[in-house]
PDB file of C-alpha atoms in Angstrom:
ATOM      1  CA  MET A 777      13.276  11.124  17.622  1.00 54.00           C
ATOM      2  CA  THR A 778      10.714  10.795  14.875  1.00 69.00           C
ATOM      3  CA  HIS A 779       7.119  11.807  15.588  1.00 81.00           C
ATOM      4  CA  PRO A 780       4.781   8.862  15.109  1.00 87.00           C
ATOM      5  CA  LEU A 781       2.698  10.709  12.603  1.00 89.00           C
ATOM      6  CA  GLU A 782       5.927  11.686  10.762  1.00 94.00           C
ATOM      7  CA  ALA A 783       6.981   7.917  10.723  1.00 94.00           C
ATOM      8  CA  GLN A 784       3.405   7.220   9.376  1.00 95.00           C
ATOM      9  CA  ILE A 785       3.893   9.699   6.511  1.00 96.00           C
ATOM     10  CA  LEU A 786       7.368   8.284   5.747  1.00 96.00           C
ATOM     11  CA  ASP A 787       5.734   4.686   5.585  1.00 96.00           C
ATOM     12  CA  LEU A 788       3.063   6.151   3.088  1.00 97.00           C
ATOM     13  CA  GLU A 789       5.697   7.722   0.920  1.00 98.00           C
ATOM     14  CA  GLU A 790       7.567   4.322   0.735  1.00 97.00           C
ATOM     15  CA  ARG A 791       4.274   2.567  -0.091  1.00 98.00           C
ATOM     16  CA  LEU A 792       3.575   5.259  -2.774  1.00 98.00           C
ATOM     17  CA  CYS A 793       7.098   4.687  -4.357  1.00 98.00           C
ATOM     18  CA  ARG A 794       6.562   0.991  -4.477  1.00 98.00           C
ATOM     19  CA  ALA A 795       3.198   1.172  -5.994  1.00 99.00           C
ATOM     20  CA  MET A 796       4.500   3.423  -8.563  1.00 98.00           C
ATOM     21  CA  LEU A 797       7.525   1.235  -9.386  1.00 98.00           C
ATOM     22  CA  THR A 798       5.220  -1.844  -9.946  1.00 98.00           C
ATOM     23  CA  SER A 799       2.146   0.074 -11.459  1.00 98.00           C
ATOM     24  CA  ASP A 800       0.136  -1.365  -8.567  1.00 98.00           C
ATOM     25  CA  VAL A 801      -3.089   0.580  -9.401  1.00 98.00           C
ATOM     26  CA  ARG A 802      -5.006  -0.957  -6.382  1.00 98.00           C
ATOM     27  CA  ALA A 803      -2.468   0.476  -4.014  1.00 98.00           C
ATOM     28  CA  LEU A 804      -2.279   3.787  -5.802  1.00 99.00           C
ATOM     29  CA  ASP A 805      -6.063   4.055  -5.782  1.00 98.00           C
ATOM     30  CA  GLU A 806      -5.914   3.631  -1.956  1.00 97.00           C
ATOM     31  CA  LEU A 807      -3.239   6.262  -1.667  1.00 98.00           C
ATOM     32  CA  ILE A 808      -4.509   8.796  -3.995  1.00 98.00           C
ATOM     33  CA  SER A 809      -7.524  11.120  -3.176  1.00 98.00           C
ATOM     34  CA  PRO A 810     -10.526  11.469  -5.762  1.00 97.00           C
ATOM     35  CA  ASP A 811      -9.725  15.234  -5.562  1.00 97.00           C
ATOM     36  CA  LEU A 812      -6.089  14.898  -6.534  1.00 98.00           C
ATOM     37  CA  ILE A 813      -4.630  17.910  -8.462  1.00 98.00           C
ATOM     38  CA  PHE A 814      -1.040  17.065  -9.552  1.00 98.00           C
ATOM     39  CA  THR A 815       0.946  19.438 -11.788  1.00 98.00           C
ATOM     40  CA  SER A 816       3.884  17.704 -13.503  1.00 94.00           C
ATOM     41  CA  HIS A 817       7.459  19.248 -14.178  1.00 90.00           C
ATOM     42  CA  LEU A 818       6.142  19.813 -17.686  1.00 91.00           C
ATOM     43  CA  GLY A 819       3.151  21.995 -16.523  1.00 95.00           C
ATOM     44  CA  GLN A 820       0.551  19.227 -17.220  1.00 95.00           C
ATOM     45  CA  VAL A 821      -2.293  19.033 -14.600  1.00 98.00           C
ATOM     46  CA  VAL A 822      -3.627  15.549 -14.066  1.00 97.00           C
ATOM     47  CA  GLY A 823      -6.347  14.098 -11.548  1.00 98.00           C
ATOM     48  CA  LYS A 824      -6.592  10.735 -10.080  1.00 98.00           C
ATOM     49  CA  VAL A 825      -8.317   9.035 -13.059  1.00 98.00           C
ATOM     50  CA  GLU A 826      -5.659  10.174 -15.476  1.00 97.00           C
ATOM     51  CA  ASP A 827      -2.745   9.274 -13.019  1.00 97.00           C
ATOM     52  CA  LEU A 828      -4.140   5.830 -12.538  1.00 98.00           C
ATOM     53  CA  GLU A 829      -4.791   5.055 -16.348  1.00 98.00           C
ATOM     54  CA  LEU A 830      -1.032   5.947 -17.062  1.00 96.00           C
ATOM     55  CA  HIS A 831      -0.196   3.014 -14.919  1.00 97.00           C
ATOM     56  CA  ARG A 832      -2.998   0.832 -15.835  1.00 98.00           C
ATOM     57  CA  SER A 833      -2.434   1.228 -19.535  1.00 98.00           C
ATOM     58  CA  GLY A 834       1.449   0.694 -19.047  1.00 97.00           C
ATOM     59  CA  LEU A 835       2.063   4.134 -20.797  1.00 96.00           C
ATOM     60  CA  LEU A 836       4.078   5.050 -17.730  1.00 96.00           C
ATOM     61  CA  ARG A 837       6.580   2.660 -16.164  1.00 98.00           C
ATOM     62  CA  PHE A 838       8.997   3.824 -13.557  1.00 98.00           C
ATOM     63  CA  GLN A 839      12.182   1.963 -13.201  1.00 98.00           C
ATOM     64  CA  THR A 840      13.968   4.065 -10.591  1.00 98.00           C
ATOM     65  CA  LEU A 841      12.556   6.321  -7.746  1.00 98.00           C
ATOM     66  CA  ARG A 842      15.355   7.144  -5.429  1.00 97.00           C
ATOM     67  CA  PRO A 843      14.474   9.672  -2.780  1.00 95.00           C
ATOM     68  CA  ALA A 844      16.876  12.129  -0.923  1.00 92.00           C
ATOM     69  CA  GLU A 845      16.527  15.363   0.940  1.00 93.00           C
ATOM     70  CA  GLN A 846      13.129  14.548   2.309  1.00 96.00           C
ATOM     71  CA  ARG A 847      11.327  17.128   4.555  1.00 97.00           C
ATOM     72  CA  ILE A 848       7.989  16.797   6.190  1.00 97.00           C
ATOM     73  CA  HIS A 849       5.783  19.417   7.717  1.00 97.00           C
ATOM     74  CA  LEU A 850       2.762  18.349   9.825  1.00 96.00           C
ATOM     75  CA  GLU A 851      -0.243  20.514  10.469  1.00 92.00           C
ATOM     76  CA  ALA A 852      -3.424  19.026  11.883  1.00 87.00           C
ATOM     77  CA  ASP A 853      -4.986  16.724   9.445  1.00 93.00           C
ATOM     78  CA  LEU A 854      -2.414  17.644   6.662  1.00 96.00           C
ATOM     79  CA  ALA A 855       1.227  16.575   5.855  1.00 98.00           C
ATOM     80  CA  VAL A 856       3.450  18.356   3.342  1.00 98.00           C
ATOM     81  CA  VAL A 857       6.270  16.302   1.975  1.00 98.00           C
ATOM     82  CA  SER A 858       9.058  17.854   0.007  1.00 98.00           C
ATOM     83  CA  VAL A 859      11.485  15.305  -1.589  1.00 98.00           C
ATOM     84  CA  ARG A 860      14.123  15.273  -4.078  1.00 98.00           C
ATOM     85  CA  MET A 861      13.839  12.112  -6.317  1.00 97.00           C
ATOM     86  CA  LYS A 862      16.035  10.574  -9.019  1.00 97.00           C
ATOM     87  CA  VAL A 863      13.486   9.280 -11.405  1.00 98.00           C
ATOM     88  CA  SER A 864      13.821   7.138 -14.442  1.00 98.00           C
ATOM     89  CA  GLY A 865      11.627   4.882 -16.596  1.00 98.00           C
ATOM     90  CA  VAL A 866       9.719   4.839 -19.868  1.00 98.00           C
ATOM     91  CA  PHE A 867       6.976   7.097 -21.042  1.00 95.00           C
ATOM     92  CA  GLY A 868       5.144   5.376 -24.052  1.00 95.00           C
ATOM     93  CA  THR A 869       8.461   4.432 -25.984  1.00 96.00           C
ATOM     94  CA  SER A 870      10.595   7.190 -24.669  1.00 96.00           C
ATOM     95  CA  PRO A 871      12.954   6.464 -21.938  1.00 98.00           C
ATOM     96  CA  PHE A 872      13.538   9.315 -19.322  1.00 97.00           C
ATOM     97  CA  ALA A 873      15.796  10.020 -16.401  1.00 97.00           C
ATOM     98  CA  GLU A 874      15.223  13.186 -14.298  1.00 96.00           C
ATOM     99  CA  ASP A 875      16.304  14.800 -11.017  1.00 97.00           C
ATOM    100  CA  LEU A 876      12.975  16.227  -9.638  1.00 98.00           C
ATOM    101  CA  ARG A 877      11.794  17.760  -6.499  1.00 98.00           C
ATOM    102  CA  PHE A 878       8.255  16.710  -5.474  1.00 98.00           C
ATOM    103  CA  THR A 879       5.975  18.341  -3.159  1.00 99.00           C
ATOM    104  CA  ARG A 880       3.025  16.243  -1.933  1.00 99.00           C
ATOM    105  CA  ILE A 881       0.047  17.093   0.271  1.00 99.00           C
ATOM    106  CA  TRP A 882      -1.393  14.273   2.342  1.00 99.00           C
ATOM    107  CA  ARG A 883      -4.847  14.761   4.003  1.00 98.00           C
ATOM    108  CA  GLN A 884      -6.201  12.691   6.661  1.00 96.00           C
ATOM    109  CA  SER A 885      -9.651  11.509   5.545  1.00 86.00           C
ATOM    110  CA  ALA A 886     -10.465   9.242   8.497  1.00 83.00           C
ATOM    111  CA  PRO A 887      -8.356   8.138  11.550  1.00 83.00           C
ATOM    112  CA  GLY A 888      -5.204   6.508  10.069  1.00 82.00           C
ATOM    113  CA  ALA A 889      -6.343   7.011   6.561  1.00 92.00           C
ATOM    114  CA  TRP A 890      -4.285   9.372   4.506  1.00 97.00           C
ATOM    115  CA  GLN A 891      -4.440  10.338   0.786  1.00 98.00           C
ATOM    116  CA  ILE A 892      -2.591  12.596  -1.593  1.00 99.00           C
ATOM    117  CA  VAL A 893      -4.669  15.584  -2.382  1.00 98.00           C
ATOM    118  CA  ALA A 894      -2.121  17.722  -4.249  1.00 99.00           C
ATOM    119  CA  GLY A 895       1.203  17.294  -5.684  1.00 98.00           C
ATOM    120  CA  HIS A 896       3.873  19.173  -7.936  1.00 98.00           C
ATOM    121  CA  SER A 897       7.114  18.312  -9.480  1.00 98.00           C
ATOM    122  CA  SER A 898       9.904  20.563 -10.573  1.00 97.00           C
ATOM    123  CA  PRO A 899      13.129  19.711 -12.377  1.00 97.00           C
ATOM    124  CA  ILE A 900      16.291  20.313 -10.452  1.00 96.00           C
ATOM    125  CA  GLN A 901      19.048  22.072 -12.611  1.00 88.00           C
ATOM    126  CA  GLY A 902      22.670  21.251 -12.389  1.00 71.00           C
TER     127      GLY A 902
END
């Protein structure tokens, strides 16, 4: 049986994927903490402002976000999510397709209100 908090985090992860696929900046703004630190699979570190601008400008457009092998660890007001994700889309004018492992840390900022405060992605070889 799924813990109620785990179900809530799974729902947030689904909302995040939908927002990324549609570049829904309003939804992303709600889901991402102003304190975000995200390290990409290329080693680039971006914050919330940069992340939202990638979507707002259309520079980054996701076409596929297919999750698998998802794990969630709950700890007080934090949730750590590790998920393998098939990702494809266009960055600028360059198409991409990657198999990545994401780690995201969700923090509860108020009762029932969760935001991503940190994240990291790594390529999966093979």
